[in-house]
Tab-separated table of C-alpha atoms and ligand atoms in Angstrom:
chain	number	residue	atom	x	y	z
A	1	UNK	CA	22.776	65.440	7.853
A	2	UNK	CA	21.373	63.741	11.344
A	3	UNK	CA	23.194	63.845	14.606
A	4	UNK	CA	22.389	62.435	18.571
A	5	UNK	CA	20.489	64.562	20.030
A	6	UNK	CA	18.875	64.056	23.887
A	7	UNK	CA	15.760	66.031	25.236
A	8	UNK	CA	16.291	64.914	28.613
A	9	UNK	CA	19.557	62.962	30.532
A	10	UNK	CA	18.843	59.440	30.834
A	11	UNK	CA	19.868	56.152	30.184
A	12	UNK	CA	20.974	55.012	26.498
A	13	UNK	CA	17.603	54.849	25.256
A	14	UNK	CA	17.532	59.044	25.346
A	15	UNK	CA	20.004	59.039	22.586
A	16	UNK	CA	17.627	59.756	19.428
A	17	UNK	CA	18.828	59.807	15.812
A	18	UNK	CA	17.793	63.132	14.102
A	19	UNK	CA	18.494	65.022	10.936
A	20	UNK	CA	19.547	68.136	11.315
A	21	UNK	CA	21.395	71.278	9.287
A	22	UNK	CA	24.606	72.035	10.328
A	23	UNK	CA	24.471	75.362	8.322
A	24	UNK	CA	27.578	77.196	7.104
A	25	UNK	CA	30.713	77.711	9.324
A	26	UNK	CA	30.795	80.860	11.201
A	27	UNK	CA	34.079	82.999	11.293
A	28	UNK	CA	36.785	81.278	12.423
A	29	UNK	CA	34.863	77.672	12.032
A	30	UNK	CA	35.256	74.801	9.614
A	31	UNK	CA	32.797	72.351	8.805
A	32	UNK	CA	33.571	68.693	9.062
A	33	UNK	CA	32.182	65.961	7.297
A	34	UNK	CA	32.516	62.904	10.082
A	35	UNK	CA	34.310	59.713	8.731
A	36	UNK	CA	34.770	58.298	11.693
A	37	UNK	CA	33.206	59.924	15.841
A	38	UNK	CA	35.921	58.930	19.230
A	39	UNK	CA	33.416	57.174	21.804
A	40	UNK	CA	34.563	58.296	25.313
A	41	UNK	CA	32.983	57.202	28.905
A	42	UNK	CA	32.662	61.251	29.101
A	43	UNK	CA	29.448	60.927	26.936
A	44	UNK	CA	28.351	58.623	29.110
A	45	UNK	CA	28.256	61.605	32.118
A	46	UNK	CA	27.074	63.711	29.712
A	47	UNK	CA	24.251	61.467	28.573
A	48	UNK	CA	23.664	60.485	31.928
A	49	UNK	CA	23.408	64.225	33.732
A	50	UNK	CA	26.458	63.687	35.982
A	51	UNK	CA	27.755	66.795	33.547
A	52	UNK	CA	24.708	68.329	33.401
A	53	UNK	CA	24.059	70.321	30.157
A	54	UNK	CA	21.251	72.536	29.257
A	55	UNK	CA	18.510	70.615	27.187
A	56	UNK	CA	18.234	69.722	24.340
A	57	UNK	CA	21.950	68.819	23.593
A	58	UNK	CA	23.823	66.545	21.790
A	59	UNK	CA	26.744	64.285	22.829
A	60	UNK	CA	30.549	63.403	21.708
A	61	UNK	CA	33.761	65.396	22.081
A	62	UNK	CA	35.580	64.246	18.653
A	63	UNK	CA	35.484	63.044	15.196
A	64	UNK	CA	38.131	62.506	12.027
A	65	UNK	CA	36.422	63.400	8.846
A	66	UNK	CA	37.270	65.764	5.812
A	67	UNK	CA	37.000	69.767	5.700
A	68	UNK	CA	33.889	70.824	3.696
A	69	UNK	CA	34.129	74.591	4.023
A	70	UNK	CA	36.024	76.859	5.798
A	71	UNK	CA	34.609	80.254	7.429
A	72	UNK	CA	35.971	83.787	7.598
A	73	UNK	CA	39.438	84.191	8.685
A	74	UNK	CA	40.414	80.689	8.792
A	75	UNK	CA	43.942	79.817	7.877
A	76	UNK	CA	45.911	77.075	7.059
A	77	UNK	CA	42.471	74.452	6.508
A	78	UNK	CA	40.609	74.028	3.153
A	79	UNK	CA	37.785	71.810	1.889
A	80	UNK	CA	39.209	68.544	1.224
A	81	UNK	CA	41.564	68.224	3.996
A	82	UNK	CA	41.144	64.850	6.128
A	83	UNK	CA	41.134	66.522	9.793
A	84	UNK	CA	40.860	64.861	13.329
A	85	UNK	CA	39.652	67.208	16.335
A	86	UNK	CA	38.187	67.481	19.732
A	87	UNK	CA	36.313	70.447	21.498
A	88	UNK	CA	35.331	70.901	24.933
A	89	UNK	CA	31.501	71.204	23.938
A	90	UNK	CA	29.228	68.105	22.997
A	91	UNK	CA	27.910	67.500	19.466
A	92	UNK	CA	30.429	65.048	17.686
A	93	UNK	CA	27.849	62.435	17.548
A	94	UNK	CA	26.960	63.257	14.039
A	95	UNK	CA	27.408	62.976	10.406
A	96	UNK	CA	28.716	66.796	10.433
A	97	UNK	CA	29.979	69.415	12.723
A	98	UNK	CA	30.882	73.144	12.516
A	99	UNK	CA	34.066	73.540	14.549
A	100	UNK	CA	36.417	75.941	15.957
A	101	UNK	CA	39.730	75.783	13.305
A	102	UNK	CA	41.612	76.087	16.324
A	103	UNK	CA	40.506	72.645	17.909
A	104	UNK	CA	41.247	71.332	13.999
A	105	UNK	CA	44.296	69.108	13.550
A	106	UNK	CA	45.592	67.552	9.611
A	107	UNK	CA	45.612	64.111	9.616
A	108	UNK	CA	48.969	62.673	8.163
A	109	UNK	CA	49.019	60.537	5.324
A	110	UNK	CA	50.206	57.533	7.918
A	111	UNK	CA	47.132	57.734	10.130
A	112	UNK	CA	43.448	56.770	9.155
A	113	UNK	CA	40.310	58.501	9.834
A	114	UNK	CA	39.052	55.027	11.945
A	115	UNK	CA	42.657	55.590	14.139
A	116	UNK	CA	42.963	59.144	14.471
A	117	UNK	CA	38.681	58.709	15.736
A	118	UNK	CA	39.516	56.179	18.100
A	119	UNK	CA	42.738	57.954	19.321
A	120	UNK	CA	43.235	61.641	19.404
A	121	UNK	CA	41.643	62.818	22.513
A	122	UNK	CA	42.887	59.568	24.549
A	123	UNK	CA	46.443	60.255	23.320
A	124	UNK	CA	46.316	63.851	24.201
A	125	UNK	CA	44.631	62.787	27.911
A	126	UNK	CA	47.104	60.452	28.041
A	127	UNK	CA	50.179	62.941	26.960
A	128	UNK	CA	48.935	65.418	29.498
A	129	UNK	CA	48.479	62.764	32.323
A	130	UNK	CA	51.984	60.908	31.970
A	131	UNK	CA	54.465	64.402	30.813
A	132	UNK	CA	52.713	67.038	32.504
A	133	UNK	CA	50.420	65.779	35.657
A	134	UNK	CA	52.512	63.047	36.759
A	135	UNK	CA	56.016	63.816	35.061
A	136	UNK	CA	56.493	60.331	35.229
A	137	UNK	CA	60.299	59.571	34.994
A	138	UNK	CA	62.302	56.260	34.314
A	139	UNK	CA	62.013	53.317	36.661
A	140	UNK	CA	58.981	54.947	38.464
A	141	UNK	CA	56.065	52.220	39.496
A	142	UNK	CA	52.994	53.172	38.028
A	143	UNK	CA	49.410	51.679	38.551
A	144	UNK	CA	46.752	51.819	36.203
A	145	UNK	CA	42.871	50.926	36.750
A	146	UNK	CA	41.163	49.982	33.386
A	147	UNK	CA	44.140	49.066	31.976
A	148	UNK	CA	42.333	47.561	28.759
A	149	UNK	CA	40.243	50.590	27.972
A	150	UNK	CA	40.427	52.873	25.344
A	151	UNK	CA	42.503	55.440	27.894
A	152	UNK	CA	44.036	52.632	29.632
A	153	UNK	CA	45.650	50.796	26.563
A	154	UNK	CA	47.454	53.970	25.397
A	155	UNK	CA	48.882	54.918	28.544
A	156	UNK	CA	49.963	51.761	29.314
A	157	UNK	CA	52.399	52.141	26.530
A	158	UNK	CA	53.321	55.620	26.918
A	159	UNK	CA	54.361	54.593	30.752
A	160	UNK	CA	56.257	51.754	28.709
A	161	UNK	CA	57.918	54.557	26.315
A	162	UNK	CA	59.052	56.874	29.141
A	163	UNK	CA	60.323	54.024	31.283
A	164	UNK	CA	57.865	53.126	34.126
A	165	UNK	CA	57.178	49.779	35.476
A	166	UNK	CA	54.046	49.272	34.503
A	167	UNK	CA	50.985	47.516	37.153
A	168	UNK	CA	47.924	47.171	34.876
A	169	UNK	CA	44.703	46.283	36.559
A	170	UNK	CA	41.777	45.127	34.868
A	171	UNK	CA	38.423	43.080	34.907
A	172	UNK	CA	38.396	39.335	33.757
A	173	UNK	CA	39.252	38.387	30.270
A	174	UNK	CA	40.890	41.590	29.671
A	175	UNK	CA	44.458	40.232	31.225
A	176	UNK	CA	45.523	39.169	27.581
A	177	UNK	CA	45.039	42.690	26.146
A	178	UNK	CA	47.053	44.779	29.143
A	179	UNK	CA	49.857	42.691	28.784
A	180	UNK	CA	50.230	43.159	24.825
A	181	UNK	CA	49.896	46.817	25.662
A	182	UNK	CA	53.510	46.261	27.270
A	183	UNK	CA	52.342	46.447	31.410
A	184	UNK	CA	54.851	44.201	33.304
A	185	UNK	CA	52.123	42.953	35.556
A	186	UNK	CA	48.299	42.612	35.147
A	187	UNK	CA	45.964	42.131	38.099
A	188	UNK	CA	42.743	42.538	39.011
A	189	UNK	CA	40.867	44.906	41.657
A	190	UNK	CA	40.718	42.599	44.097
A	191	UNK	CA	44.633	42.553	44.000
A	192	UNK	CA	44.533	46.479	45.097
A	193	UNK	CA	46.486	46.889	47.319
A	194	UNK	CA	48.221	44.072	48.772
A	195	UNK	CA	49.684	42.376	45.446
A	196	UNK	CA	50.161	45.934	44.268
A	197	UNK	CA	52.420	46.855	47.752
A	198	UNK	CA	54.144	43.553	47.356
A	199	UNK	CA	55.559	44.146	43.527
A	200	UNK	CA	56.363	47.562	43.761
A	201	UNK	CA	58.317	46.568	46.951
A	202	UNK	CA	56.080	48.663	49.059
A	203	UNK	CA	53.810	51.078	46.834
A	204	UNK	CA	53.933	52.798	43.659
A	205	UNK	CA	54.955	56.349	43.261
A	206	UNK	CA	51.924	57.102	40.997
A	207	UNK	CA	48.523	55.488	40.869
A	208	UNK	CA	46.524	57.081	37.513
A	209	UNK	CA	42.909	55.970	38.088
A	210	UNK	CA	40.026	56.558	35.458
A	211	UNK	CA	38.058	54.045	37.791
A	212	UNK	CA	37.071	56.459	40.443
A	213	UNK	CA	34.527	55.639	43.314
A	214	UNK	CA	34.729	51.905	43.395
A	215	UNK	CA	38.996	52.108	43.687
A	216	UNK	CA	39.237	55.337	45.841
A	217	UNK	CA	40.363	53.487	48.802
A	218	UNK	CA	42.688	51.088	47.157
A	219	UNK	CA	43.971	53.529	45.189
A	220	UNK	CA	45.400	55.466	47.843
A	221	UNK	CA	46.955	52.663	49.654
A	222	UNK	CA	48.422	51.253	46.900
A	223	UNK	CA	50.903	54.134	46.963
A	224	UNK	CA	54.105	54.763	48.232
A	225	UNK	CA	55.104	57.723	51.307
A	226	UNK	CA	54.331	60.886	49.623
A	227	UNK	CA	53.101	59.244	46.417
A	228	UNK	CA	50.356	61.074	43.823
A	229	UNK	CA	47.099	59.774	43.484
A	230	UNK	CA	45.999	60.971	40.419
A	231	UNK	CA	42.075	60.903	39.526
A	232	UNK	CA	41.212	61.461	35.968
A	233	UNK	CA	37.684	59.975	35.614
A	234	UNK	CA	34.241	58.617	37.241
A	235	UNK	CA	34.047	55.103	35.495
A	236	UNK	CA	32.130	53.668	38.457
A	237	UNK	CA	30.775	57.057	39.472
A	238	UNK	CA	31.751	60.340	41.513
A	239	UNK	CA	34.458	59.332	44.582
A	240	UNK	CA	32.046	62.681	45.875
A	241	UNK	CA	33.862	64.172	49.537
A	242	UNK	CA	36.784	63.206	51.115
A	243	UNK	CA	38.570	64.359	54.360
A	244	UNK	CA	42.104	65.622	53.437
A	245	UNK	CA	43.262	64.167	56.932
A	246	UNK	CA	43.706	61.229	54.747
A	247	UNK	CA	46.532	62.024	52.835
A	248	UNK	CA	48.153	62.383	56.017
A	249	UNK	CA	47.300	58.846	57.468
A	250	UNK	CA	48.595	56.972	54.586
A	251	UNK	CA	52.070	58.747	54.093
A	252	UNK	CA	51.779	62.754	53.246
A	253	UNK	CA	49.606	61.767	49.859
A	254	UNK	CA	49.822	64.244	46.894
A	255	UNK	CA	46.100	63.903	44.869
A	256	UNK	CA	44.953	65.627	41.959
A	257	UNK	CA	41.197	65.763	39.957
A	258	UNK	CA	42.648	67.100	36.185
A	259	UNK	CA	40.947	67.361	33.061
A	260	UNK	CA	42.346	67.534	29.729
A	261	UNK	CA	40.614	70.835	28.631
A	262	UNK	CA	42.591	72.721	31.514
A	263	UNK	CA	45.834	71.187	30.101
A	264	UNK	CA	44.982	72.046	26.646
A	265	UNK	CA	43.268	75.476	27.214
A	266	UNK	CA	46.490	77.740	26.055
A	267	UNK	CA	47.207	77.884	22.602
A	268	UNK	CA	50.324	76.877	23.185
A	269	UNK	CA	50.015	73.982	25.668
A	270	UNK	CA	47.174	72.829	22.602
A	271	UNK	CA	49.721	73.101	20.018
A	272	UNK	CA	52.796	71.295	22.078
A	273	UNK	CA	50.625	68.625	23.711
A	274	UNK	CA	48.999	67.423	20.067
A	275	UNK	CA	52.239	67.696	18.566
A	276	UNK	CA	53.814	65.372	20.966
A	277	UNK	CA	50.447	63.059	20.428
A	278	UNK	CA	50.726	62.852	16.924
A	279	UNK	CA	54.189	61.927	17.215
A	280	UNK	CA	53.779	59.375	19.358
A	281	UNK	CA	50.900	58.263	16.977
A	282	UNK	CA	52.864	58.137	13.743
A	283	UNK	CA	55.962	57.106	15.290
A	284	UNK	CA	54.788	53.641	16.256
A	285	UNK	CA	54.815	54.020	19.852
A	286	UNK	CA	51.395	53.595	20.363
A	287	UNK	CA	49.444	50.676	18.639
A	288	UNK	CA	45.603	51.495	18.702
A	289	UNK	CA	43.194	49.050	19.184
A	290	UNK	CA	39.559	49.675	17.709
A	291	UNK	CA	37.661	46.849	19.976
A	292	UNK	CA	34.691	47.940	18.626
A	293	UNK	CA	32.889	49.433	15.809
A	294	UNK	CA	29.025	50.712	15.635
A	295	UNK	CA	26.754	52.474	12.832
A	296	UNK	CA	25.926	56.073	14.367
A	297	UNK	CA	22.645	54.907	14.539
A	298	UNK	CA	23.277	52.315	17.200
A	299	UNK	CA	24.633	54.439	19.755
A	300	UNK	CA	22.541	53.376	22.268
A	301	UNK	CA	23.737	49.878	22.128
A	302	UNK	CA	27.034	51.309	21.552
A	303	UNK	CA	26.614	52.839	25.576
A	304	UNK	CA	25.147	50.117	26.620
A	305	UNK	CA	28.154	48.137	25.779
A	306	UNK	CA	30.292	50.213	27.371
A	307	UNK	CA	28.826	51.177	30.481
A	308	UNK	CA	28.472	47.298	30.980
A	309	UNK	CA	32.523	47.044	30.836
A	310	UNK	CA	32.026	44.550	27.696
A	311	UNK	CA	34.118	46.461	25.641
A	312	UNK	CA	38.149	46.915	25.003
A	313	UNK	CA	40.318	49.577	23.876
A	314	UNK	CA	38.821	52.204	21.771
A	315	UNK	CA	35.139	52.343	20.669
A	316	UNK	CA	33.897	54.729	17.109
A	317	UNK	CA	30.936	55.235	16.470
A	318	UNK	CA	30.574	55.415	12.409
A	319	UNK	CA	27.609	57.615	10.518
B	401	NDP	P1	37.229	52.894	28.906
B	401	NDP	O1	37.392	52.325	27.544
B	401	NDP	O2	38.376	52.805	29.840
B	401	NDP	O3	35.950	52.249	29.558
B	401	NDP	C1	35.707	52.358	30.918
B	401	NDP	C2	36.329	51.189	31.686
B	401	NDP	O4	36.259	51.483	33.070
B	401	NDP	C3	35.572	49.885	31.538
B	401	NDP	O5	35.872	49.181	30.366
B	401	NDP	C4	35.993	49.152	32.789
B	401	NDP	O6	37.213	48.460	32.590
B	401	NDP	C5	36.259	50.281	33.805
B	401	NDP	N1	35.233	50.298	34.846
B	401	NDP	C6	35.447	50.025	36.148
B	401	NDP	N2	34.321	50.109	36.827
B	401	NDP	C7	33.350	50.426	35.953
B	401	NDP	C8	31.945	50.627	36.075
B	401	NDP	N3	31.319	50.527	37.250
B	401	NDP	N4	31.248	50.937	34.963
B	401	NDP	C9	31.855	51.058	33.775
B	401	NDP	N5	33.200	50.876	33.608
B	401	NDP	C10	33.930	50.558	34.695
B	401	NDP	O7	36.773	54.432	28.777
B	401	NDP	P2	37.637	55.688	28.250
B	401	NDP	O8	38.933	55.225	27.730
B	401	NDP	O9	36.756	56.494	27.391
B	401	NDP	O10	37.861	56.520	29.578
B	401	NDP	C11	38.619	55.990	30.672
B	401	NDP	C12	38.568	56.979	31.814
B	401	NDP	O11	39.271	58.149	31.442
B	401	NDP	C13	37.157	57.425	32.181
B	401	NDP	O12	37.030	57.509	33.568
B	401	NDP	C14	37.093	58.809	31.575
B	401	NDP	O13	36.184	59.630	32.222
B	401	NDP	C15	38.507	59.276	31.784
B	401	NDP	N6	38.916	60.416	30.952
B	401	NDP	C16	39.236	61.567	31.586
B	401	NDP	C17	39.704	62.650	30.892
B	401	NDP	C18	40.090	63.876	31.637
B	401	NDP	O14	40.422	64.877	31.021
B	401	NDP	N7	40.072	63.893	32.948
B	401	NDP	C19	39.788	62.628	29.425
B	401	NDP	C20	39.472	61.343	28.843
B	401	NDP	C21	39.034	60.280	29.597
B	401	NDP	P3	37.445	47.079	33.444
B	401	NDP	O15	36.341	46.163	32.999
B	401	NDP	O16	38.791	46.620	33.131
B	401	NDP	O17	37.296	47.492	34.875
């Protein structure tokens, strides 16, 4: 067995291949065998100390992979079963994991280990942002920031699927990409917010940014009279303090900071919220695209790439 593991935050070069026992599931755990680990920009905050973590730890949220043995009290799971899952503690960034059964989800026949990897926590963070944060409804303008990223390309087409207009914006060369995804217009930063004022016919009702301190401003006044500004990640780092008089200024604002964990804490949120997910997974409504594949042991290339904005869609890391 190895995993990730990092003695001290850092850049990529902390990340340090290691083997490692996993040890038997505990009561109410499961033990995965990784096929397939979801790369997410949140292991690069993790990595990176902007979530600080007590040392040493190891990184990644979620992995597909098949059951190897099932602790005390566990229902419904045995060895053998191909799985998908993510938790809200690090350690995914390995060939094995002991997980809560609770966190564990069976992979249907119609979805690979490599798409359910690349997919399941971005679906559900998408699922949560578009139904339950922003309640998007039909004919709503909605701008998204990193349209072309792993989060970005999946809720480009859930917007699609519910009936927004769709304003992707992106960095060069990743136009192409947004558009397949289904957004009605791509632009880039640059564009924020004049061109973005202009097509929405004066500002969108929702902005859902991922981008964070490089867009804050934009962001905001890119929006409608008593739109929601909704921030959901630190791409470009923290947007740190702001003066509420703000949301005054530019039109009675509405602004939220959510994470998926809060959305997915009750057992019952968890088991609507994946449902829906999975549906919208298996019933063709959201195409996945793997832009890039790595060997578990090149994780630190695997950041690198990323945190340089050189990749597209998804990213799996593979042990
Ligand atoms: P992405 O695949 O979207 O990669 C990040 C993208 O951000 C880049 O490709 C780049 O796209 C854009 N970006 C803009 N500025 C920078 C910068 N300075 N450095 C690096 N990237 C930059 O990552 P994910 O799909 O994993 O995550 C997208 C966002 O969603 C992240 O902010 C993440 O934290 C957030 N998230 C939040 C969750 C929550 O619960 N709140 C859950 C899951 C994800 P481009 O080149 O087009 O600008």
């Amino acid at each position: 067995m190895q995993k990730i593991v990092v003695e001290a935050p850092g850049g990529p070069e902390v990340m340090r291949l290691q083997p490692f026992e996993a040890g038997p599931p505990g009561a109410g755990e499961v033990l995965v065998r990784h096929t397939a680990i979801g790369v997410n920009m949140i292991d690069t905050y993790h990595r990176a100390g902007i979530y600080p973590l007590a040392t040493p730890f190891g990184l990644g949220l979620e992995a597909a992979g098949v059951v190897e043995a099932v602790g005390e009290g566990v229902e419904g799971l045995a060895p053998g079963d191909r799985v998908v899952y993510f938790a809200a503690t690090t350690g995914s960034y390995a060939s094995h994991r002991r997980v809560a059964a609770m966190a564990v989800v069976k992979l249907p026949h119609s979805l690979d280990d490599e798409t359910a990897a690349a997919a399941w926590l971005k679906a559900c963070t998408v699922e949560f942002l578009v139904e339950r944060c922003a309640r998007v409804r039909p004919g709503q303008w909605v701008l998204v920031t990193a349209a072309a990223g792993g989060v970005g390309l999946l809720l480009v087409q859930w917007l699609k699927a519910v009936g927004a207009s769709v304003i992707g914006v992106v960095s060069p060369g990743k136009e192409a990409k947004a558009a397949e995804a289904g957004a009605d217009h791509v632009l880039g930063y640059a564009d924020m917010p004049a061109r973005v004022r202009e097509i929405s016919g004066g500002g969108v009702d929702v902005v859902i940014d991922g981008v964070g301190k490089a867009t804050f401003t934009q962001a905001i006044d890119s929006l409608r009279r008593r739109g929601l500004h909704i921030s959901f990640g630190n791409a470009s780092g923290p947007i740190g303090p702001v003066d509420f008089g703000i949301l005054a200024q530019k039109g009675s604002l509405f602004t939220t900071r959510p994470t998926l964990f809060d959305y997915y804490a009750e057992p019952a949120d968890f088991e609507a919220g994946a449902a829906r997910a999975l549906a919208m997974l298996t019933g063709g409504q959201l195409r996945v695209t793997i832009g890039q594949r790595y060997p578990l042991g090149e994780a630190i290339a695997c950041h690198r790439d990323l945190e340089a904005r050189k990749t597209v869609g998804s990213t799996i890391l593979l042990p």
